[in-house]
């Protein structure tokens, strides 16, 4: 039996990543450059919110304190969120949104692939469902990054700027700590660092086609997945996301 | 349907004697309920009117994402957020079907977008009203989608094939939206005092704008007579409005909400409700750009289009490079 506290933390990390990114993507509603993108972004956000329901639902179950997925999403404050910083960063322009999506999707598709063989059947089941969706997400975000990177001079410039801004947030997805060690030991989840090689190869292939240059600086920001230090952006996101639940406690919606 | 005040092209219904052979043949097909397809002969005025009507409907679906988008980030539960996302995704999809239907009449999506952004083409007046509390999202589904369905169900039988087929698909999804909207209203009406207040407030603000969605009375309009003859309009605006009121009154009663109309009462003789007309001065003001949100809605669409230009150009340029490379390789 794995350490339940560590499993809870791990599930929060998974669920908070999809919740916060899903929320960010949903901010695009009705504002995309082209109708097909409105549909695709709404669809991506919808999938991510669906994945959140599974991850946070299981987290609440594992915690055993009778907290539902909604309780976890709407009634925790910023310090209790365990998403990586990458997903809470603002949308910026469409290029920055799609670059962030691609950098996350690439990690997510590899991670979910590994989780499909998790020793915890519940984790494996969620991963199997989610990986089908994420396979489509990464195909689309990858193609868009290539299209815009290798498009016009302006689109190239914008995509390079997006990559330069976001790259220092990529490394956090591969950081490990005691929680990860416990997950590895129980056979529930892989060591995050073990995903890096595959990630770099996968992402590198797309970025190369996109004629973009991967920054060489290996420094990376951290503090999201441990909850030690989020960005200032998260609090504002939670302020709108949690508003109704906070303003009218106990109501059924 | 989200088309109001669609000006019917032409001078009104022609008698059979006034019609050319082609026009007579066309009208006979419409009368026999045959579908008119893109390659078939059709009167220029029929084509022009359909482009206006389908275009306005498409634009309404697109602009209609905005008042709902206003609450996606504040939806109170994960399930509500997911349902709302699915709904706006459907709406963008409806826009897409309708632009495609319009394309079969010889007008491109970009041309229609240009017409919308320059203000030459309109979208439904309803989307110029704000969504101020969460119950508004319920009211939009219940009343606004309800009114839209009232109009779209008959249009599934419209004479123009691609439009009719788009309507059949859209109606299926819209009735799901309406049920979801009503479900939000039920939760609010059964909820806390604050929630009941939100629900009543939403009904107060959305009732008359929903009645306006059908447009002013057109029973004596020669233009409407032509659209009815062509079967691109199936019922008059008043008939649809009456049907909507009769359907909605018991639903409001079930929710324990009060429709903000002192004159609303059942008329035994007519077998229908009597009700107050909406303020048509307000309606024409909204149509002319003086609604509560016209400026914001147009600004949002114009910005989305202009800010997205580099994306469209970039993807187009990449597409050209790819096909050039393919040609070179052959």
XYZ file of C-alpha atoms in Angstrom:
583
model
C 0.000 0.000 0.000
C 1.525 3.245 -1.091
C 1.887 6.222 1.155
C -1.624 7.732 0.865
C -0.430 11.233 1.632
C 2.104 11.080 -1.173
C -0.493 9.629 -3.526
C -2.850 12.474 -2.646
C -0.107 15.008 -3.436
C 0.656 13.273 -6.721
C -3.015 13.298 -7.736
C -3.298 16.979 -6.870
C -0.346 17.678 -9.153
C -2.052 15.877 -12.011
C -5.461 17.404 -11.360
C -4.240 20.942 -10.733
C -2.226 20.941 -13.948
C -5.293 20.113 -16.000
C -7.573 22.396 -13.986
C -5.410 25.485 -14.238
C -4.493 24.966 -17.881
C -8.119 24.176 -18.743
C -9.139 27.398 -17.058
C -6.534 29.433 -18.920
C -7.557 27.968 -22.276
C -11.223 28.653 -21.526
C -10.379 32.352 -21.231
C -10.111 32.369 -25.043
C -13.820 31.756 -25.530
C -15.064 33.664 -28.566
C -11.808 35.540 -29.097
C -9.752 33.241 -31.336
C -8.159 34.271 -34.623
C -10.396 31.904 -36.581
C -13.575 29.956 -35.912
C -11.902 26.542 -36.099
C -9.573 27.637 -33.298
C -12.498 28.723 -31.137
C -13.852 25.206 -31.496
C -10.499 23.545 -30.881
C -9.664 25.657 -27.821
C -13.074 25.075 -26.251
C -12.644 21.377 -26.949
C -9.186 21.309 -25.361
C -10.414 23.173 -22.286
C -13.355 20.803 -22.031
C -11.102 17.743 -22.129
C -8.815 19.240 -19.494
C -11.698 20.032 -17.164
C -12.963 16.478 -17.671
C -9.537 15.109 -16.727
C -9.550 17.378 -13.676
C -12.796 15.808 -12.502
C -11.171 12.379 -12.595
C -7.858 13.331 -10.970
C -9.290 15.531 -8.247
C -12.163 13.123 -7.686
C -9.677 10.365 -6.996
C -7.545 12.730 -4.897
C -10.520 13.444 -2.658
C -11.225 9.737 -2.351
C -7.618 8.955 -1.434
C -7.490 11.786 1.074
C -10.537 10.344 2.832
C -11.767 13.642 4.252
C -14.939 13.714 2.217
C -13.718 16.453 -0.119
C -15.136 16.334 -3.637
C -13.328 17.386 -6.805
C -15.290 20.646 -6.620
C -14.226 21.234 -3.014
C -10.621 20.784 -4.030
C -10.936 23.027 -7.074
C -12.939 25.827 -5.561
C -12.088 25.905 -1.883
C -8.294 25.704 -1.694
C -6.112 28.783 -1.644
C -3.100 29.303 -3.888
C -0.535 27.710 -1.543
C -2.414 24.412 -1.670
C -2.309 24.215 -5.464
C 0.234 21.801 -6.919
C 0.279 22.656 -10.620
C 3.510 23.513 -12.376
C 4.082 27.232 -12.920
C 3.954 26.798 -16.710
C 0.196 26.266 -16.777
C -0.694 29.273 -14.640
C 1.185 31.757 -16.815
C -1.046 34.228 -18.639
C -2.290 33.423 -22.140
C -0.410 36.236 -23.865
C -1.085 36.195 -27.597
C -2.397 33.172 -29.467
C 1.172 32.059 -30.171
C 2.112 32.045 -26.509
C -1.041 30.114 -25.649
C -0.335 27.462 -28.277
C 3.346 27.226 -27.375
C 2.444 26.713 -23.710
C -0.101 24.130 -24.775
C 2.448 22.287 -26.886
C 5.130 22.290 -24.175
C 2.582 20.913 -21.730
C 0.872 18.465 -24.123
C 4.219 16.924 -25.027
C 4.972 16.257 -21.352
C 1.429 15.124 -20.662
C 1.335 12.659 -23.552
C 4.561 10.995 -22.364
C 3.507 11.037 -18.711
C 0.070 9.572 -19.398
C 1.625 6.881 -21.559
C 3.719 5.795 -18.587
C 0.821 6.045 -16.161
C -1.201 3.623 -18.248
C 0.922 0.867 -16.718
C 0.604 2.242 -13.188
C 0.327 -0.304 -10.379
C -2.744 1.631 -9.214
C -5.610 0.539 -11.479
C -7.523 3.766 -10.868
C -4.564 5.857 -12.029
C -4.047 3.597 -15.046
C -7.696 3.927 -16.004
C -7.720 7.727 -15.878
C -4.463 7.835 -17.828
C -5.896 5.561 -20.523
C -8.919 7.827 -20.972
C -6.933 11.048 -20.890
C -4.152 9.884 -23.165
C -6.571 9.502 -26.085
C -7.551 13.150 -25.725
C -4.019 14.362 -25.190
C -2.808 12.505 -28.292
C -5.127 14.751 -30.269
C -4.139 17.876 -28.316
C -0.430 17.405 -28.922
C -0.935 16.703 -32.593
C -2.858 19.919 -32.970
C -0.667 22.146 -30.773
C 2.465 20.681 -32.378
C 1.192 21.331 -35.909
C 0.192 24.858 -34.990
C 3.591 25.594 -33.457
C 5.233 24.308 -36.645
C 2.842 26.276 -38.858
C 3.358 29.542 -37.035
C 7.093 29.079 -36.434
C 7.611 28.363 -40.109
C 5.002 30.881 -41.317
C 5.705 34.555 -41.890
C 8.535 36.601 -40.448
C 6.163 38.047 -37.884
C 4.684 34.714 -36.802
C 8.188 33.269 -36.504
C 9.295 36.175 -34.336
C 6.287 35.833 -32.073
C 6.724 32.086 -31.669
C 10.407 32.447 -30.855
C 9.502 35.086 -28.243
C 6.898 32.719 -26.782
C 9.410 29.877 -26.613
C 12.039 32.121 -24.985
C 9.515 33.253 -22.376
C 8.126 29.790 -21.605
C 11.229 27.623 -21.808
C 12.463 28.482 -18.284
C 9.211 26.965 -16.977
C 9.656 23.617 -18.755
C 12.242 22.190 -16.378
C 9.887 22.090 -13.405
C 7.890 19.272 -15.030
C 10.946 17.035 -14.605
C 11.823 17.904 -11.013
C 11.461 15.129 -8.465
C 11.029 15.053 -4.687
C 9.934 12.695 -1.899
C 6.442 12.420 -3.309
C 7.827 11.207 -6.615
C 10.184 8.821 -4.864
C 7.213 7.293 -3.030
C 5.303 6.988 -6.318
C 8.243 5.294 -8.015
C 8.627 2.916 -5.098
C 4.969 1.924 -5.235
C 5.078 1.577 -9.018
C 2.355 4.191 -9.361
C 4.191 6.814 -11.392
C 7.566 7.244 -13.062
C 10.438 9.389 -11.849
C 9.772 12.752 -13.586
C 13.407 13.027 -14.641
C 13.061 9.788 -16.605
C 10.727 11.530 -19.045
C 13.173 14.215 -20.021
C 15.089 12.471 -22.763
C 11.989 11.427 -24.649
C 10.528 14.882 -24.136
C 13.540 16.705 -25.508
C 13.635 14.473 -28.562
C 9.915 14.863 -29.211
C 9.760 18.606 -28.640
C 13.038 19.156 -30.461
C 11.669 17.522 -33.597
C 8.686 19.877 -33.736
C 10.641 22.991 -32.799
C 13.175 22.149 -35.469
C 10.447 21.882 -38.082
C 9.112 25.141 -36.740
C 12.557 26.697 -37.423
C 12.698 27.801 -33.784
C 15.769 27.807 -31.559
C 15.610 26.098 -28.171
C 17.214 28.349 -25.557
C 20.481 26.931 -24.235
C 20.200 28.280 -20.694
C 19.346 25.329 -18.427
C 18.025 27.470 -15.566
C 14.416 26.827 -14.654
C 11.795 28.325 -12.347
C 10.114 26.109 -9.791
C 7.751 26.226 -6.841
C 4.407 25.270 -8.399
C 4.349 21.501 -8.026
C 5.582 21.726 -4.422
C 3.362 24.709 -3.660
C 6.340 26.533 -2.203
C 6.047 29.592 -4.444
C 3.507 30.122 -7.224
C 3.519 33.114 -9.570
C 1.426 36.181 -8.810
C -0.861 35.128 -11.636
C -2.422 32.166 -9.829
C -4.186 34.235 -7.175
C -6.002 36.284 -9.800
C -7.051 33.180 -11.675
C -8.453 31.648 -8.481
C -10.212 34.890 -7.618
C -12.466 34.576 -10.621
C -12.644 30.802 -10.702
C -13.675 30.430 -7.069
C -15.770 33.539 -6.723
C -19.269 32.048 -6.622
C -18.319 29.212 -4.288
C -16.614 31.650 -1.957
C -19.312 34.324 -2.054
C -22.200 31.900 -1.514
C -20.814 29.109 0.647
C -22.795 25.901 0.818
C -25.063 26.622 -2.138
C -25.818 23.907 -4.695
C -25.313 24.921 -8.304
C -32.969 31.231 -35.187
C -31.190 34.403 -34.523
C -32.288 36.392 -37.523
C -34.485 39.441 -37.071
C -35.547 42.156 -39.440
C -34.021 40.300 -42.352
C -34.955 42.474 -45.281
C -36.492 40.336 -47.996
C -35.102 41.332 -51.366
C -37.551 42.124 -54.180
C -40.851 43.874 -54.370
C -43.133 41.291 -52.832
C -44.944 38.200 -54.021
C -45.525 38.047 -57.740
C -48.677 36.565 -59.200
C -48.195 33.513 -61.424
C -48.846 35.713 -64.445
C -46.072 38.100 -63.418
C -43.563 35.272 -63.007
C -41.157 34.177 -65.715
C -41.164 30.482 -66.658
C -38.139 29.899 -64.469
C -39.723 31.655 -61.507
C -42.964 29.713 -61.916
C -41.094 26.423 -62.115
C -39.084 27.403 -59.028
C -42.195 28.357 -57.056
C -43.867 25.064 -58.055
C -40.930 23.125 -56.673
C -41.055 25.082 -53.406
C -44.805 24.496 -53.186
C -44.271 20.769 -53.683
C -41.800 20.893 -50.738
C -38.890 19.937 -52.973
C -35.533 21.126 -51.652
C -33.677 23.728 -53.687
C -30.015 22.763 -54.001
C -26.988 25.022 -54.644
C -26.706 24.274 -58.368
C -30.433 24.710 -59.043
C -31.776 27.857 -60.619
C -33.132 30.310 -58.047
C -34.343 33.914 -58.193
C -31.603 36.444 -57.367
C -33.763 37.891 -54.607
C -34.206 34.458 -53.025
C -30.436 34.030 -52.999
C -29.812 37.514 -51.597
C -32.410 37.108 -48.841
C -31.064 33.729 -47.815
C -27.520 35.096 -47.616
C -28.733 37.848 -45.296
C -30.740 35.459 -43.160
C -28.143 32.681 -42.879
C -25.350 35.216 -42.438
C -27.159 36.959 -39.611
C -27.803 33.639 -37.958
C -24.143 32.612 -38.290
C -22.940 35.929 -36.874
C -25.316 35.516 -33.950
C -23.807 32.152 -33.081
C -20.341 33.701 -33.064
C -21.204 36.817 -31.078
C -23.385 34.634 -28.843
C -20.250 33.000 -27.469
C -19.321 36.253 -25.739
C -22.059 36.623 -23.098
C -21.528 32.976 -22.146
C -17.761 33.266 -22.245
C -18.263 35.989 -19.674
C -19.136 33.226 -17.165
C -16.996 30.290 -18.263
C -14.165 31.395 -16.019
C -16.569 31.865 -13.113
C -18.728 28.769 -13.523
C -19.452 27.500 -10.001
C -18.600 23.802 -10.421
C -16.401 21.724 -12.697
C -19.464 20.122 -14.229
C -21.094 23.481 -14.983
C -17.850 24.713 -16.495
C -17.636 21.606 -18.681
C -21.257 21.917 -19.824
C -20.799 25.582 -20.671
C -17.615 24.845 -22.606
C -19.403 22.127 -24.552
C -22.168 24.578 -25.300
C -19.987 27.377 -26.650
C -18.102 24.802 -28.658
C -21.420 23.735 -30.204
C -22.233 27.351 -30.948
C -18.976 27.944 -32.775
C -19.771 24.725 -34.652
C -23.217 26.057 -35.579
C -21.546 29.184 -36.895
C -19.357 26.980 -39.024
C -22.261 24.945 -40.515
C -24.124 28.134 -41.292
C -21.179 29.877 -42.934
C -20.763 26.720 -45.017
C -24.449 26.827 -45.976
C -23.997 30.473 -46.976
C -20.921 29.575 -49.018
C -23.089 27.343 -51.210
C -24.883 30.540 -52.223
C -21.649 32.108 -53.435
C -20.480 34.213 -50.503
C -17.336 33.351 -48.547
C -16.970 33.249 -44.779
C -14.390 36.046 -44.935
C -16.773 38.237 -46.922
C -19.521 37.691 -44.381
C -17.105 38.364 -41.502
C -16.133 41.618 -43.181
C -19.830 42.573 -43.355
C -20.267 41.858 -39.654
C -17.177 43.735 -38.531
C -18.024 46.785 -40.623
C -21.501 46.823 -39.081
C -23.279 46.289 -42.424
C -24.661 42.949 -41.253
C -26.308 42.441 -37.873
C -26.516 39.711 -35.294
C -29.427 39.020 -32.961
C -30.289 41.904 -30.623
C -30.336 39.493 -27.661
C -26.550 39.251 -27.503
C -26.295 42.947 -26.781
C -27.633 42.314 -23.298
C -25.202 41.569 -20.459
C -24.926 38.375 -18.396
C -24.672 39.729 -14.858
C -25.224 36.817 -12.525
C -24.872 33.047 -12.838
C -28.613 32.561 -13.315
C -28.256 34.562 -16.539
C -26.473 31.545 -17.996
C -29.529 29.504 -17.060
C -31.846 32.126 -18.524
C -29.856 32.260 -21.763
C -30.291 28.510 -22.184
C -33.906 28.425 -21.107
C -35.238 31.564 -22.785
C -32.782 32.548 -25.505
C -32.119 29.048 -26.784
C -35.800 28.301 -26.216
C -36.786 31.198 -28.458
C -34.174 30.175 -31.004
C -35.530 26.623 -31.114
C -39.054 27.951 -31.581
C -37.853 29.554 -34.776
C -35.489 26.868 -35.933
C -37.743 23.843 -35.627
C -40.001 24.997 -38.482
C -36.928 26.051 -40.467
C -35.837 22.430 -40.644
C -38.478 22.332 -43.414
C -37.136 25.411 -45.170
C -36.904 25.218 -48.969
C -33.136 25.624 -49.261
C -31.499 22.208 -48.825
C -28.175 23.150 -47.162
C -29.948 25.528 -44.765
C -32.540 22.914 -43.874
C -29.868 20.308 -43.188
C -27.857 22.747 -41.040
C -31.037 23.463 -39.057
C -31.688 19.788 -38.428
C -28.250 19.359 -36.886
C -28.449 22.604 -34.944
C -31.881 21.857 -33.477
C -30.678 18.641 -31.916
C -27.927 20.464 -30.045
C -30.050 23.473 -29.147
C -32.637 21.405 -27.350
C -29.848 19.956 -25.215
C -28.736 23.524 -24.436
C -32.218 24.531 -23.464
C -32.544 21.604 -21.070
C -29.216 22.500 -19.474
C -30.333 26.097 -19.072
C -33.556 25.038 -17.433
C -31.608 22.719 -15.163
C -29.507 25.668 -13.941
C -32.724 27.608 -13.306
C -34.160 24.694 -11.322
C -31.097 24.501 -9.108
C -31.262 28.242 -8.534
C -34.994 28.260 -7.889
C -34.658 25.424 -5.362
C -31.574 26.995 -3.829
C -30.795 29.646 -1.249
C -32.569 32.960 -1.051
C -29.688 34.617 -2.875
C -29.929 32.057 -5.674
C -33.685 32.563 -6.034
C -33.038 36.280 -6.222
C -30.498 35.721 -8.991
C -33.005 33.566 -10.886
C -35.782 36.148 -10.669
C -33.377 38.944 -11.581
C -32.264 37.010 -14.660
C -35.865 36.397 -15.749
C -36.724 40.071 -15.203
C -33.924 41.204 -17.467
C -34.172 38.489 -20.155
C -37.947 38.227 -20.593
C -38.600 41.154 -22.908
C -35.330 40.886 -24.839
C -36.294 37.229 -25.487
C -39.680 38.307 -26.860
C -37.856 40.775 -29.096
C -35.860 37.942 -30.613
C -38.795 37.146 -32.907
C -38.748 40.661 -34.330
C -41.637 43.137 -34.569
C -44.996 42.064 -35.912
C -44.731 41.264 -39.598
C -48.191 39.970 -40.356
C -48.893 42.784 -42.805
C -45.428 42.950 -44.340
C -45.152 42.322 -48.091
C -41.526 41.300 -47.591
C -42.469 38.635 -45.085
C -45.157 37.388 -47.440
C -42.450 36.811 -50.045
C -40.197 34.978 -47.565
C -43.172 32.859 -46.489
C -43.961 32.039 -50.125
C -40.361 30.994 -50.674
C -40.480 28.950 -47.447
C -37.412 30.580 -46.001
C -39.745 31.803 -43.314
C -42.379 29.364 -42.121
C -44.385 31.257 -39.501
C -44.989 34.923 -38.802
C -43.107 36.599 -35.966
C -46.305 36.932 -33.928
C -47.176 33.265 -34.259
C -43.745 32.267 -33.004
C -43.802 34.760 -30.152
C -47.199 33.496 -29.022
C -46.006 29.907 -29.114
C -42.945 30.872 -27.063
C -45.010 32.647 -24.407
C -47.453 29.758 -24.152
C -44.604 27.299 -23.722
C -42.668 29.396 -21.213
C -45.414 30.503 -18.813
C -45.951 27.072 -17.210
C -42.181 26.534 -17.026
C -41.748 29.796 -15.092
C -44.621 28.785 -12.823
C -42.985 25.443 -12.122
C -39.819 27.289 -11.101
C -41.830 29.556 -8.823
C -40.648 32.623 -10.729
C -42.750 35.591 -11.799
C -42.773 36.728 -15.406
C -42.445 40.518 -15.263
C -45.704 41.282 -17.047
C -48.830 42.382 -15.173
C -50.962 41.866 -18.244
C -50.000 38.263 -18.669
C -53.093 36.057 -18.431
C -54.679 33.044 -20.047
C -57.265 33.959 -22.679
C -59.825 31.167 -22.733
C -61.375 32.350 -25.971
C -58.106 32.415 -27.893
C -56.719 29.383 -26.116
C -53.518 31.345 -25.618
C -51.924 33.829 -23.245
C -52.397 37.549 -23.552
C -49.183 39.398 -22.845
C -47.523 42.803 -23.122
C -45.490 43.732 -26.159
C -41.838 44.453 -25.516
C -40.663 48.033 -25.807
C -40.016 48.271 -29.544
C -38.261 51.620 -29.165
C -35.666 49.847 -27.060
C -35.457 47.106 -29.689
C -34.767 49.539 -32.526
C -32.209 51.321 -30.364
C -30.399 48.031 -29.754
C -30.493 47.240 -33.474
C -29.015 50.674 -34.185
C -26.112 50.034 -31.833
C -27.483 51.540 -28.656
C -27.935 48.366 -26.607
C -26.120 47.846 -23.309
C -23.300 45.797 -24.853
C -23.177 46.630 -28.581
C -19.907 48.491 -28.299
C -18.191 45.773 -26.254
C -19.442 42.938 -28.459
C -18.252 44.565 -31.666
C -14.978 45.594 -30.094
C -14.366 42.018 -28.952
C -15.028 40.636 -32.427
C -12.979 43.296 -34.219
C -10.055 42.787 -31.828
C -10.225 39.010 -32.170
C -10.101 39.365 -35.941
C -7.366 42.000 -36.044
C -5.200 40.450 -33.324
C -5.513 37.122 -35.081
C -4.401 38.395 -38.494
C -0.782 37.327 -37.945
C -1.953 33.823 -37.030
C -4.069 33.440 -40.165
C -1.263 34.888 -42.319
C 1.330 32.673 -40.653
C -0.622 29.453 -41.129
C -1.443 30.384 -44.721
C 2.215 31.116 -45.483
C 3.216 27.785 -43.970
C 0.577 25.993 -46.027
C 1.921 27.598 -49.200
C 5.500 26.624 -48.350
C 4.399 23.044 -47.775
C 2.536 22.752 -51.044
C 5.429 24.423 -52.903
C 7.813 21.860 -51.389
C 5.468 19.045 -52.425
C 5.260 20.351 -55.981
C 9.048 20.685 -56.164
C 9.441 17.110 -54.960
C 7.124 15.721 -57.645
